[in-house]
Coordinates of C-alpha atoms in Angstrom, one line a residue:
Chain A
X1 CA 119.5 87.1 78.3
X2 CA 122.0 90.0 78.5
X3 CA 122.4 93.6 77.9
X4 CA 125.2 96.0 79.0
X5 CA 123.9 100.0 79.4
X6 CA 125.4 103.3 81.1
X7 CA 122.4 103.7 84.2
X8 CA 121.3 105.4 87.3
X9 CA 121.0 104.4 90.4
X10 CA 117.4 104.3 92.0
X11 CA 117.3 102.6 94.8
X12 CA 118.7 99.3 96.4
X13 CA 116.2 97.4 98.7
X14 CA 118.3 94.9 101.0
X15 CA 117.6 91.6 100.0
X16 CA 118.8 88.0 102.1
X17 CA 121.8 88.6 104.4
X18 CA 124.2 90.2 101.8
X19 CA 122.8 90.8 98.4
X20 CA 120.2 93.7 97.3
X21 CA 117.4 94.0 94.8
X22 CA 118.7 97.3 92.6
X23 CA 116.6 99.6 90.4
X24 CA 118.5 101.4 88.5
X25 CA 117.5 103.7 84.7
X26 CA 118.8 103.6 81.7
X27 CA 118.8 105.4 78.7
X28 CA 117.2 101.8 76.2
X29 CA 115.8 100.0 79.2
X30 CA 114.1 102.2 81.2
X31 CA 113.5 101.6 84.9
X32 CA 115.0 98.1 86.1
X33 CA 115.1 95.7 88.3
X34 CA 118.1 93.3 89.4
X35 CA 119.8 91.3 92.3
X36 CA 123.5 92.4 93.2
X37 CA 124.8 90.0 94.5
X38 CA 126.7 90.9 97.8
X39 CA 125.0 94.6 96.7
X40 CA 124.6 95.0 101.0
X41 CA 128.3 94.1 101.3
X42 CA 131.4 97.0 101.9
X43 CA 133.0 97.0 98.3
X44 CA 129.5 96.8 96.7
X45 CA 128.3 99.6 99.5
X46 CA 129.7 103.0 97.7
X47 CA 128.7 101.5 95.1
X48 CA 124.9 101.4 94.2
X49 CA 124.1 104.7 95.5
X50 CA 121.2 106.9 94.4
X51 CA 122.4 108.9 91.9
X52 CA 125.7 107.8 91.3
X53 CA 126.3 106.7 87.4
X54 CA 127.0 103.2 86.2
X55 CA 128.0 101.2 84.0
X56 CA 125.2 98.0 84.2
X57 CA 125.4 94.6 82.6
X58 CA 122.2 92.8 83.5
X59 CA 121.5 88.7 82.8
X60 CA 119.3 85.9 83.4
X61 CA 118.6 83.4 81.6
X62 CA 114.9 84.6 80.4
X63 CA 113.7 88.2 79.7
X64 CA 111.3 87.9 82.4
X65 CA 113.2 87.1 85.1
X66 CA 115.2 89.2 87.9
X67 CA 118.3 88.5 86.5
X68 CA 121.4 89.9 87.9
X69 CA 123.4 93.0 87.9
X70 CA 127.1 93.8 88.1
X71 CA 128.0 97.7 87.8
X72 CA 131.4 99.1 87.9
X73 CA 131.7 103.1 88.8
X74 CA 131.3 105.7 86.1
X75 CA 130.8 108.8 88.1
X76 CA 130.1 108.7 92.1
X77 CA 128.0 111.4 91.8
X78 CA 126.2 110.7 95.4
X79 CA 129.6 111.7 97.3
X80 CA 130.4 114.5 96.2
X81 CA 126.9 116.1 97.5
X82 CA 126.5 114.0 101.2
X83 CA 128.5 117.2 102.5
X84 CA 125.3 119.9 100.8
X85 CA 122.1 119.0 102.4
X86 CA 120.3 121.7 99.6
X87 CA 121.8 119.1 97.0
X88 CA 121.3 116.4 98.7
X89 CA 118.1 116.3 99.3
X90 CA 117.1 117.0 95.8
X91 CA 119.3 114.2 93.9
X92 CA 117.9 111.8 96.8
X93 CA 114.1 113.4 95.9
X94 CA 114.8 113.3 92.1
X95 CA 115.7 109.5 92.4
X96 CA 112.4 108.7 94.9
X97 CA 110.0 110.0 92.4
X98 CA 111.3 108.2 89.6
X99 CA 112.0 105.1 91.6
X100 CA 109.0 105.2 92.3
X101 CA 107.0 106.8 89.4
X102 CA 108.3 104.9 87.0
X103 CA 107.0 101.8 85.2
X104 CA 109.2 99.1 85.1
X105 CA 111.2 98.0 81.5
X106 CA 109.7 101.1 79.3
X107 CA 112.0 103.3 78.0
X108 CA 111.5 107.1 78.4
X109 CA 114.3 108.7 77.6
X110 CA 113.2 112.4 77.8
X111 CA 113.0 111.6 81.6
X112 CA 116.9 109.5 81.8
X113 CA 118.3 112.6 79.8
X114 CA 116.5 114.9 82.4
X115 CA 117.8 112.8 85.7
X116 CA 121.1 112.9 84.2
X117 CA 121.7 116.7 83.7
X118 CA 120.3 117.0 87.3
X119 CA 122.7 114.4 89.3
X120 CA 125.8 115.7 87.0
X121 CA 125.1 118.9 87.8
X122 CA 123.9 118.4 91.4
X123 CA 127.6 116.5 92.2
X124 CA 129.7 118.4 89.8
X125 CA 128.6 122.1 91.5
X126 CA 126.5 121.1 95.2
X127 CA 127.0 124.4 97.1
X128 CA 125.1 125.8 93.8
X129 CA 122.7 123.6 93.8
X130 CA 120.0 126.2 93.5
X131 CA 120.9 127.1 90.0
X132 CA 119.0 123.5 89.5
X133 CA 115.9 123.9 91.2
X134 CA 113.9 125.4 87.9
X135 CA 115.8 122.0 85.9
X136 CA 114.7 119.9 88.8
X137 CA 111.0 121.3 88.0
X138 CA 110.9 121.5 84.7
X139 CA 111.6 117.3 85.0
X140 CA 109.1 117.1 87.4
X141 CA 106.8 118.6 84.7
X142 CA 107.9 116.2 81.4
X143 CA 107.6 113.2 84.2
X144 CA 103.8 114.4 84.5
X145 CA 103.6 114.5 80.3
X146 CA 105.7 111.6 80.0
X147 CA 103.7 109.9 82.0
X148 CA 100.7 110.8 80.6
X149 CA 99.3 113.4 83.4
X150 CA 100.9 116.8 82.0
X151 CA 100.3 119.8 82.4
X152 CA 98.4 121.9 80.1
X153 CA 100.1 125.4 80.5
X154 CA 99.2 127.1 76.7
X155 CA 96.8 129.0 77.4
X156 CA 94.2 130.5 80.1
X157 CA 91.5 127.3 80.9
X158 CA 88.6 130.1 81.9
X159 CA 89.6 132.8 79.1
X160 CA 91.2 131.1 76.4
X161 CA 94.5 133.7 76.8
X162 CA 98.3 132.9 76.6
X163 CA 99.4 135.8 78.4
X164 CA 99.9 136.4 82.6
X165 CA 99.6 133.1 83.2
X166 CA 100.5 132.2 86.7
X167 CA 97.9 130.1 88.3
X168 CA 96.8 126.2 87.1
X169 CA 93.9 124.7 88.2
X170 CA 94.4 122.1 91.2
X171 CA 91.5 119.5 89.5
X172 CA 92.6 119.6 85.4
X173 CA 95.7 120.8 85.6
X174 CA 94.9 123.6 83.2
X175 CA 96.6 126.9 83.7
X176 CA 94.7 130.0 84.4
X177 CA 95.6 133.8 84.3
X178 CA 95.4 136.0 86.7
X179 CA 91.8 138.0 85.0
X180 CA 90.7 134.5 84.3
X181 CA 90.9 133.5 88.5
X182 CA 89.0 136.0 90.1
X183 CA 87.8 135.0 93.4
X184 CA 89.6 131.6 92.3
X185 CA 92.4 132.9 93.2
X186 CA 93.0 130.9 96.7
X187 CA 91.8 127.7 95.5
X188 CA 94.1 127.7 92.7
X189 CA 97.7 126.9 92.7
X190 CA 100.5 128.9 91.9
X191 CA 102.4 129.0 88.6
X192 CA 106.5 130.0 89.1
X193 CA 107.6 131.6 85.0
X194 CA 110.4 128.8 85.3
X195 CA 107.6 126.1 84.1
X196 CA 106.3 128.1 81.5
X197 CA 109.4 129.7 79.7
X198 CA 112.6 126.7 79.9
X199 CA 115.1 129.6 79.8
X200 CA 115.0 130.6 83.0
X201 CA 117.8 129.8 84.7
X202 CA 117.0 131.2 88.3
X203 CA 114.1 131.0 90.4
X204 CA 113.7 132.5 93.6
X205 CA 112.3 130.5 97.2
X206 CA 108.9 131.3 96.7
X207 CA 109.1 130.0 93.0
X208 CA 110.6 126.9 94.5
X209 CA 108.4 127.0 97.5
X210 CA 105.1 127.3 94.6
X211 CA 106.4 124.9 91.8
X212 CA 107.2 121.8 93.6
X213 CA 103.7 122.7 95.5
X214 CA 102.3 122.7 92.1
X215 CA 104.3 119.3 91.3
X216 CA 103.9 117.7 93.8
X217 CA 100.4 118.2 93.9
X218 CA 100.0 116.1 90.8
X219 CA 102.8 113.9 91.5
X220 CA 101.0 112.4 94.5
X221 CA 97.5 112.6 93.1
X222 CA 97.7 111.2 89.7
X223 CA 101.7 109.0 89.8
X224 CA 101.6 107.7 93.3
X225 CA 97.8 108.1 93.9
X226 CA 96.9 105.6 91.4
X227 CA 99.2 103.5 93.3
X228 CA 98.5 104.1 96.5
X229 CA 101.3 104.7 97.0
X230 CA 102.1 108.4 99.2
X231 CA 104.4 110.8 98.5
X232 CA 108.2 110.0 98.7
X233 CA 109.2 111.0 102.1
X234 CA 112.5 112.2 100.5
X235 CA 110.2 114.5 98.4
X236 CA 108.6 115.6 100.6
X237 CA 110.9 116.4 102.7
X238 CA 112.5 118.5 100.4
X239 CA 109.5 120.8 100.3
X240 CA 109.3 121.2 103.4
X241 CA 112.6 122.3 103.1
X242 CA 111.6 124.9 100.4
X243 CA 108.6 125.8 102.6
X244 CA 110.7 126.7 105.2
X245 CA 113.4 128.8 102.8
X246 CA 110.6 130.9 101.5
Chain B
X1 CA 109.1 68.6 113.1
X2 CA 111.2 67.1 115.9
X3 CA 113.4 68.9 118.0
X4 CA 116.7 68.6 116.1
X5 CA 115.0 69.9 113.2
X6 CA 113.4 72.8 115.1
X7 CA 117.2 73.7 116.9
X8 CA 118.6 73.5 112.5
X9 CA 115.9 75.5 111.8
X10 CA 115.7 78.0 114.1
X11 CA 120.1 78.5 114.2
X12 CA 120.0 78.4 110.4
X13 CA 117.8 81.8 110.7
X14 CA 121.0 83.2 112.2
X15 CA 123.3 85.8 110.0
X16 CA 126.2 83.9 108.5
X17 CA 124.1 81.0 108.3
X18 CA 122.7 78.4 106.6
X19 CA 120.8 75.5 106.3
X20 CA 124.3 73.7 105.5
X21 CA 126.5 75.7 108.3
X22 CA 123.4 75.2 110.8
X23 CA 123.5 71.2 110.2
X24 CA 126.6 70.7 111.0
X25 CA 126.4 73.9 113.9
X26 CA 123.5 71.4 115.8
X27 CA 125.9 68.7 115.2
X28 CA 128.6 70.4 117.3
X29 CA 126.1 71.4 120.0
X30 CA 124.0 67.8 120.3
X31 CA 127.4 65.6 120.5
X32 CA 128.7 67.4 123.2
X33 CA 125.4 68.0 125.0
X34 CA 127.0 69.4 128.4
X35 CA 130.2 71.2 127.1
X36 CA 128.4 73.0 124.6
X37 CA 124.3 72.2 125.0
X38 CA 123.4 73.4 127.8
X39 CA 125.1 76.3 128.7
X40 CA 124.5 77.7 124.8
X41 CA 121.1 77.0 126.0
X42 CA 121.4 78.4 129.7
X43 CA 123.0 81.5 128.4
X44 CA 120.8 82.4 125.9
X45 CA 117.8 82.4 128.6
X46 CA 119.8 84.5 131.1
X47 CA 120.6 87.0 127.6
X48 CA 116.7 86.7 127.3
X49 CA 115.6 87.6 130.5
X50 CA 118.4 90.5 131.8
X51 CA 119.2 92.3 128.3
X52 CA 117.2 95.4 127.6
X53 CA 117.6 98.8 125.6
X54 CA 118.6 101.5 128.0
X55 CA 116.3 104.0 127.8
X56 CA 118.6 106.8 128.5
X57 CA 120.7 106.2 125.0
X58 CA 119.4 102.7 123.3
X59 CA 122.0 100.7 124.2
X60 CA 121.6 97.1 125.0
X61 CA 122.9 96.0 128.4
X62 CA 121.8 94.2 131.9
X63 CA 120.7 97.4 133.5
X64 CA 118.7 100.1 132.5
X65 CA 120.2 102.7 132.3
X66 CA 123.2 101.0 130.8
X67 CA 127.1 100.9 132.5
X68 CA 128.5 103.5 129.5
X69 CA 125.2 105.8 130.4
X70 CA 126.0 105.6 134.3
X71 CA 129.8 105.5 134.1
X72 CA 130.9 108.8 135.8
X73 CA 134.1 108.1 133.9
X74 CA 132.1 109.6 130.7
X75 CA 132.3 113.0 129.4
X76 CA 127.8 113.4 130.1
X77 CA 128.8 116.6 127.7
X78 CA 129.4 115.0 124.7
X79 CA 127.2 112.7 122.6
X80 CA 127.7 110.5 119.7
X81 CA 124.9 109.5 118.1
X82 CA 125.0 106.1 115.6
X83 CA 122.8 104.3 113.6
X84 CA 122.5 101.2 116.0
X85 CA 124.4 99.5 119.0
X86 CA 127.2 97.6 116.6
X87 CA 127.7 100.9 115.3
X88 CA 128.3 102.0 119.0
X89 CA 130.3 97.9 120.4
X90 CA 132.7 99.6 117.3
X91 CA 133.4 102.6 118.8
X92 CA 133.9 101.2 121.8
X93 CA 136.2 98.6 120.8
X94 CA 138.4 101.1 119.7
X95 CA 138.1 102.8 123.0
X96 CA 138.0 106.5 120.4
X97 CA 134.6 107.7 122.6
X98 CA 134.7 108.8 125.9
X99 CA 131.3 110.7 126.4
X100 CA 128.1 109.4 125.8
X101 CA 126.0 107.7 123.1
X102 CA 122.5 108.1 121.5
X103 CA 121.1 104.5 119.5
X104 CA 118.9 106.0 116.7
X105 CA 117.9 102.6 115.3
X106 CA 117.8 102.9 112.7
X107 CA 118.1 106.4 109.6
X108 CA 116.1 108.0 107.0
X109 CA 115.5 106.0 104.3
X110 CA 113.0 106.6 101.5
X111 CA 112.9 103.2 100.5
X112 CA 111.5 101.5 103.7
X113 CA 109.7 104.2 104.8
X114 CA 111.9 105.4 107.8
X115 CA 110.7 108.8 108.4
X116 CA 112.2 111.3 112.1
X117 CA 109.0 109.4 114.2
X118 CA 110.9 105.8 113.8
X119 CA 114.1 106.6 115.1
X120 CA 115.3 108.0 118.9
X121 CA 115.2 111.5 118.0
X122 CA 113.3 112.6 121.1
X123 CA 115.0 111.0 123.8
X124 CA 118.2 112.6 122.1
X125 CA 116.3 116.2 122.5
X126 CA 115.4 116.0 125.9
X127 CA 119.1 114.9 126.4
X128 CA 119.9 118.6 125.4
X129 CA 116.9 120.8 126.6
X130 CA 118.1 119.5 130.4
X131 CA 121.2 121.0 129.3
X132 CA 124.6 120.3 130.2
X133 CA 125.4 118.5 126.3
X134 CA 128.2 121.1 124.3
X135 CA 128.5 118.7 121.4
X136 CA 126.9 116.3 119.7
X137 CA 129.1 114.3 117.4
X138 CA 127.0 112.5 114.5
X139 CA 127.8 109.2 113.5
X140 CA 126.0 108.1 110.7
X141 CA 127.0 106.3 107.9
X142 CA 128.8 107.8 104.5
X143 CA 125.3 106.7 102.3
X144 CA 122.7 109.0 101.3
X145 CA 120.2 107.7 103.6
X146 CA 123.3 108.6 106.8
X147 CA 123.7 111.9 105.4
X148 CA 119.8 112.5 105.1
X149 CA 119.9 111.7 108.5
X150 CA 122.2 113.9 109.8
X151 CA 121.1 117.1 107.8
X152 CA 118.1 116.5 109.4
X153 CA 119.6 116.2 113.0
X154 CA 121.6 119.3 112.3
X155 CA 118.7 121.2 111.1
X156 CA 116.4 120.3 113.8
X157 CA 118.9 120.7 116.8
X158 CA 120.3 123.7 115.3
X159 CA 116.7 125.4 116.5
X160 CA 117.0 124.2 120.1
X161 CA 117.3 126.8 122.5
X162 CA 120.3 125.8 123.8
X163 CA 121.9 124.2 120.2
X164 CA 125.4 122.6 120.5
X165 CA 128.0 122.3 118.6
X166 CA 127.5 119.5 115.8
X167 CA 130.3 118.2 114.4
X168 CA 130.4 114.4 111.1
X169 CA 133.0 112.0 111.5
X170 CA 135.2 112.1 108.8
X171 CA 135.7 110.7 105.3
X172 CA 138.3 109.0 103.1
X173 CA 141.4 107.4 103.4
X174 CA 141.2 104.1 105.8
X175 CA 144.4 103.4 107.3
X176 CA 146.6 101.3 105.5
X177 CA 144.3 102.3 102.2
X178 CA 146.2 102.5 99.8
X179 CA 144.7 105.4 96.7
X180 CA 145.0 102.7 93.7
X181 CA 142.1 100.7 95.6
X182 CA 139.7 103.0 97.0
X183 CA 136.6 103.5 95.6
X184 CA 135.9 107.1 93.6
X185 CA 133.3 107.9 96.4
X186 CA 135.5 107.9 98.7
X187 CA 138.4 109.1 96.9
X188 CA 136.1 112.3 96.7
X189 CA 135.3 112.7 99.9
X190 CA 138.8 112.7 100.6
X191 CA 139.9 114.9 98.3
X192 CA 136.6 117.7 99.3
X193 CA 137.6 117.0 103.3
X194 CA 141.6 117.4 102.9
X195 CA 143.0 120.2 104.9
X196 CA 145.7 122.2 105.4

């Protein structure tokens, strides 16, 4: 068994003295693990950094084996963001969320395309990471939908109205309008406009904080909670950074 | 399990040794017990009894505080933060840092679940709050986890009342390194860190 495809490195776990089990995301094969011999070594450590775009080759005798993964660098995204704390925390968060959320060996093209776009943009302009905030929120929203936990932001769950949607119910994941929220507004999650309108490119600090709180709640409860895992630490740190800056 | 098998099994767990090389090492030790085996056993016993982690910096030494922390010629206003004792030893071997150290004992890692509470950050903060620290050098790895830890520490140190200067080790072309032999990430870091 063998395939060759471009992919994004999600994580690298030490295996033995010098090997590493690499988790990658590819367009055709989805999230996939493979053993990289010498993956912890001096030559390969820079290659297997989360966010890097790599040309991958996976080989195994049988399809259900772990197999061996080798790679050639295509774009060293991680190296470009190391000095930029905001870009680094966003890249680390995306990769950690994809690493823990996606089922193995199941293609999710929208998730791959979104992550590819995010890591590329973050690495090409690490000092303008705030330009990618709205796209990161929408990527998390789309990830929830891909995994079967999509938010229903089409109309108010209370009144049925489709305008002035400013909240989301933390229980049902359905949008709620300002009029429909009434005295329950304090218990609802604030819905940033960027999650309703995909053409919005820039969002404010409070919207960034609220958006991360909204998607983080459903990722935590529906995706990671169902697997009895906490939200990744990198995602929690990103939300903490956003809360501090808001 | 015989004594020989137990010796081989224990040796084979050491870094760089597998069952075959452990067998060879055991045979070499057992063939000359007076010259090799007994001195090694004594040295292992002595090290196990005497070596401990320095409560000030986290270095391994036979005294607590360690020899670096008690050395009067060291500049205590300059603290170099490293991931592990191996990094401290590497810097000492190069003899390029005349200040003191703080060993974190790891870096923040989403994969292994290492959080700030698992690292030796509190002793560093206590040392800075006690006063006299002019600069903190973050000598952490050029990896996503290393850089995340460095940013976390820089943010944390900036909140202190008497915040010290925070600097980081440079990244880029190694001594004797040819550009065409470098990986893309190192080249990118070197170019971004260029100076006039």
